[in-house]
CSV table of C-alpha atoms in Angstrom, one decimal:
chain,number,residue,atom,x,y,z
A,123,MET,CA,148.2,107.0,85.6
A,124,SER,CA,147.7,110.0,86.6
A,125,LEU,CA,151.0,112.9,86.7
A,126,ARG,CA,149.8,113.6,90.2
A,127,LYS,CA,150.5,110.0,91.8
A,128,ALA,CA,153.4,109.7,89.4
A,129,TYR,CA,154.6,112.4,91.2
A,130,PHE,CA,154.0,110.7,94.5
A,131,LEU,CA,155.5,107.7,93.4
A,132,ILE,CA,158.6,109.3,92.7
A,133,PHE,CA,159.0,111.6,96.4
A,134,LEU,CA,157.8,109.1,98.5
A,135,VAL,CA,161.1,106.8,96.4
A,136,LEU,CA,163.0,109.3,97.3
A,137,ILE,CA,161.9,110.7,100.3
A,138,VAL,CA,162.8,106.8,102.0
A,139,ASP,CA,165.7,106.3,100.1
A,140,GLN,CA,167.2,109.6,101.6
A,141,LEU,CA,166.2,109.4,105.0
A,142,SER,CA,167.1,106.4,104.7
A,143,LYS,CA,171.1,107.0,103.3
A,144,ILE,CA,171.2,110.4,105.6
A,145,TYR,CA,171.0,108.3,108.6
A,146,VAL,CA,173.7,105.2,107.7
A,147,LYS,CA,176.0,107.9,106.8
A,148,THR,CA,175.5,110.5,110.5
A,149,ASN,CA,175.3,106.5,112.4
A,150,PHE,CA,177.7,104.1,110.7
A,151,ILE,CA,181.3,104.4,110.0
A,152,LEU,CA,182.2,103.2,106.5
A,153,GLY,CA,182.7,99.9,107.0
A,154,GLU,CA,180.5,98.8,110.1
A,155,GLU,CA,177.9,96.5,109.8
A,156,VAL,CA,174.7,95.2,112.0
A,157,VAL,CA,173.3,91.9,111.2
A,158,ILE,CA,169.3,91.7,111.8
A,159,ALA,CA,170.1,88.0,110.9
A,160,ASP,CA,171.6,85.6,109.2
A,161,TRP,CA,171.2,86.2,105.6
A,162,PHE,CA,170.4,90.6,106.0
A,163,ARG,CA,172.6,92.9,107.7
A,164,ILE,CA,172.8,96.1,106.8
A,165,HIS,CA,176.7,96.9,106.1
A,166,PHE,CA,177.8,100.7,105.5
A,167,ILE,CA,179.3,101.0,101.8
A,168,GLU,CA,180.4,104.5,99.8
A,169,ASN,CA,180.8,104.1,96.0
A,170,GLU,CA,181.8,106.2,93.3
A,171,GLY,CA,177.5,104.9,91.4
A,172,MET,CA,178.0,102.4,89.2
A,173,ALA,CA,177.4,99.1,90.3
A,174,TRP,CA,179.4,97.1,91.9
A,175,GLY,CA,181.5,99.4,92.4
A,176,THR,CA,182.8,100.0,88.8
A,177,LYS,CA,184.1,103.3,88.9
A,178,ILE,CA,185.4,105.2,85.7
A,179,PRO,CA,189.1,106.0,85.6
A,180,GLY,CA,190.2,109.5,85.1
A,181,GLU,CA,190.2,112.7,86.5
A,182,TYR,CA,186.8,113.9,85.7
A,183,GLY,CA,185.7,110.2,85.5
A,184,LYS,CA,183.2,110.9,88.1
A,185,LEU,CA,182.0,114.3,87.1
A,186,ILE,CA,181.4,112.5,83.3
A,187,LEU,CA,180.3,110.1,85.5
A,188,THR,CA,177.3,112.1,87.2
A,189,VAL,CA,176.7,114.4,84.1
A,190,PHE,CA,175.9,111.9,82.0
A,191,ARG,CA,173.8,110.8,84.2
A,192,ILE,CA,171.9,113.9,84.6
A,193,PHE,CA,170.6,114.1,81.6
A,194,ALA,CA,169.3,110.1,81.5
A,195,VAL,CA,166.9,111.8,84.0
A,196,PHE,CA,165.7,114.7,82.4
A,197,GLY,CA,165.4,111.4,79.2
A,198,ILE,CA,163.8,110.0,81.7
A,199,GLY,CA,161.4,112.2,83.1
A,200,TYR,CA,160.7,113.4,79.4
A,201,TRP,CA,159.9,109.3,78.5
A,202,LEU,CA,157.4,109.3,81.6
A,203,ALA,CA,156.0,112.4,80.4
A,204,ASP,CA,155.2,111.1,77.6
A,205,ALA,CA,153.3,107.8,78.8
A,206,ILE,CA,151.3,110.0,80.8
A,207,LYS,CA,150.3,112.2,78.5
A,208,LYS,CA,149.5,108.9,75.8
A,209,ARG,CA,147.6,107.1,78.7
A,210,HIS,CA,149.8,104.1,78.4
A,211,SER,CA,149.6,101.8,80.6
A,212,ASN,CA,150.0,101.8,83.7
A,213,TYR,CA,152.7,99.4,84.2
A,214,LEU,CA,154.6,101.3,82.1
A,215,VAL,CA,154.4,104.6,84.1
A,216,VAL,CA,154.9,103.4,87.5
A,217,ALA,CA,158.2,100.5,86.1
A,218,ILE,CA,159.1,105.2,84.4
A,219,ALA,CA,158.6,106.5,88.0
A,220,LEU,CA,160.5,103.9,89.9
A,221,ILE,CA,164.0,104.2,88.1
A,222,PHE,CA,163.8,107.4,87.6
A,223,ALA,CA,163.0,107.7,91.1
A,224,GLY,CA,166.2,105.3,92.5
A,225,ALA,CA,168.1,107.4,89.6
A,226,ALA,CA,167.6,110.3,91.0
A,227,GLY,CA,168.1,109.5,94.3
A,228,ASN,CA,171.8,108.0,93.2
A,229,ILE,CA,172.2,111.4,91.6
A,230,LEU,CA,171.5,113.8,94.5
A,231,ASP,CA,174.0,111.8,96.8
A,232,SER,CA,176.8,111.7,92.9
A,233,VAL,CA,176.2,116.2,93.3
A,234,PHE,CA,176.2,117.1,97.0
A,235,TYR,CA,177.3,114.5,99.7
A,236,GLY,CA,180.5,116.3,99.1
A,237,VAL,CA,179.9,119.4,99.9
A,238,ILE,CA,177.6,118.4,103.7
A,239,PHE,CA,179.0,115.2,104.5
A,240,ASP,CA,182.8,115.0,106.8
A,241,ASP,CA,184.6,112.1,105.7
A,242,SER,CA,182.7,109.0,107.4
A,243,SER,CA,186.2,107.1,107.2
A,244,HIS,CA,186.9,106.7,111.5
A,245,ASN,CA,184.4,108.3,112.9
A,246,LEU,CA,180.6,109.1,111.9
A,247,ALA,CA,180.0,111.7,108.6
A,248,THR,CA,178.0,115.0,110.1
A,249,LEU,CA,175.4,117.1,108.0
A,250,PHE,CA,176.0,120.2,107.2
A,251,SER,CA,180.0,120.5,108.0
A,252,PRO,CA,182.2,122.6,108.0
A,253,ALA,CA,184.8,120.4,106.6
A,254,PRO,CA,183.2,118.6,103.0
A,255,TYR,CA,184.1,115.3,102.0
A,256,GLY,CA,184.9,116.4,98.2
A,257,THR,CA,183.1,118.4,95.9
A,258,TRP,CA,180.3,119.3,94.2
A,259,PHE,CA,180.0,116.5,91.2
A,260,HIS,CA,181.9,115.1,93.2
A,261,GLY,CA,179.6,113.0,96.1
A,262,LEU,CA,180.1,109.6,96.6
A,263,VAL,CA,176.7,107.3,96.7
A,264,VAL,CA,175.8,105.6,100.5
A,265,ASP,CA,174.5,101.3,99.8
A,266,MET,CA,173.1,99.2,102.9
A,267,PHE,CA,171.5,96.4,102.3
A,268,TYR,CA,173.4,93.3,102.1
A,269,PHE,CA,172.1,89.5,101.8
A,270,PRO,CA,174.6,86.9,101.9
A,271,ILE,CA,171.9,84.8,101.5
A,272,TRP,CA,174.3,81.4,100.3
A,273,GLU,CA,178.0,81.0,100.8
A,274,GLY,CA,180.1,78.7,100.5
A,275,ASN,CA,182.6,76.0,97.2
A,276,LEU,CA,180.1,75.2,94.5
A,277,PRO,CA,180.3,71.2,93.6
A,278,THR,CA,183.3,69.5,91.6
A,279,TRP,CA,181.3,68.3,88.7
A,280,LEU,CA,180.0,71.8,87.6
A,281,PRO,CA,182.1,72.9,84.6
A,282,ILE,CA,183.7,75.7,85.0
A,283,PHE,CA,183.1,77.3,88.6
A,284,GLY,CA,183.1,73.8,89.9
A,285,GLY,CA,184.5,73.2,93.2
A,286,LYS,CA,185.4,77.8,93.3
A,287,HIS,CA,184.7,79.8,97.0
A,288,PHE,CA,180.7,81.3,96.0
A,289,MET,CA,178.5,84.0,97.5
A,290,PHE,CA,174.8,84.3,96.6
A,291,PHE,CA,174.0,87.4,96.4
A,292,ASN,CA,177.0,89.4,98.3
A,293,ALA,CA,176.1,92.8,96.0
A,294,ILE,CA,175.6,96.1,99.0
A,295,PHE,CA,172.6,98.6,97.7
A,296,ASN,CA,170.3,100.8,98.2
A,297,VAL,CA,166.5,101.9,97.9
A,298,ALA,CA,167.3,104.1,94.7
A,299,ASP,CA,168.7,100.8,93.6
A,300,VAL,CA,165.7,98.8,94.4
A,301,ALA,CA,163.3,100.7,92.8
A,302,ILE,CA,165.5,100.8,89.4
A,303,SER,CA,165.5,96.8,89.7
A,304,THR,CA,161.9,97.5,90.3
A,305,GLY,CA,161.1,99.6,87.7
A,306,VAL,CA,163.7,97.1,84.9
A,307,GLY,CA,162.0,93.6,86.4
A,308,ILE,CA,158.1,95.2,85.9
A,309,LEU,CA,159.7,95.7,82.3
A,310,LEU,CA,160.6,93.2,81.9
A,311,VAL,CA,158.0,91.0,83.8
A,312,PHE,CA,155.0,92.5,81.9
A,313,ASN,CA,156.7,93.2,79.4
A,314,LYS,CA,153.8,92.9,76.2
A,315,ARG,CA,150.7,94.3,79.4
A,316,ALA,CA,153.3,97.3,79.4
A,317,PHE,CA,153.8,97.7,75.8
A,318,PRO,CA,150.2,96.5,74.7
A,319,LYS,CA,150.0,96.0,70.9
A,320,HIS,CA,147.1,97.8,69.1
C-alpha cells in the first residue's frame, strides 16, 4: 500500500470520527440516549480517554495521559512510514493506519474539545463556545455507540460468576475506538500475513 492510500484511510477515519462526535456533542445532552434497536443505542458519554472510563488520578493525570498518547502516535506514525518504505504486507500497513487514525481521533478530543466546546451536562454543547468547559490538553473524549446485546443473570452452575447479573456488551465507544480495535484485530487474526517470515 502506498503512503497516499494510507493517508487517505487515516483521513477518512478521522473525518467520520470527528463528524460523529461533533454531531452527538451538539445534539445530545450528556447521558441522553436514543434507542435504535433493542441491541443498539446511541448513548452520549464523555470520559478521560482511557479504556472503560479509567483515569489517572491526580491534578496532572489527564495531562500526563494526553502527552503520553501524543508521543505514542508519533511512534505509530514512524512505524507506519517504515512499514510502507520497506514494502511490508498490506495487512500490516492497514492495521497500523487504523490504529494511528483511531489514536489520533481520540487525541483530538483530549487536546481541543476542552477549549472549543462548553459543558454538555445540562444543555446542548456549543461548538466554538465563548465559555469552554476546560483547557488545552484536558478535553474529554466523546463516546456514543452502545450495544447491550444481552443482559440477565448468569446460570448458577457457572463457577465464580454463577447467579450474578451480567451484561454483554456494556462498553460505550466511538469510531476511533472501532478503528483501533479493528487494527489490533487484523494483527491478531492475520498475524502470519501481517508479519510473514522471509
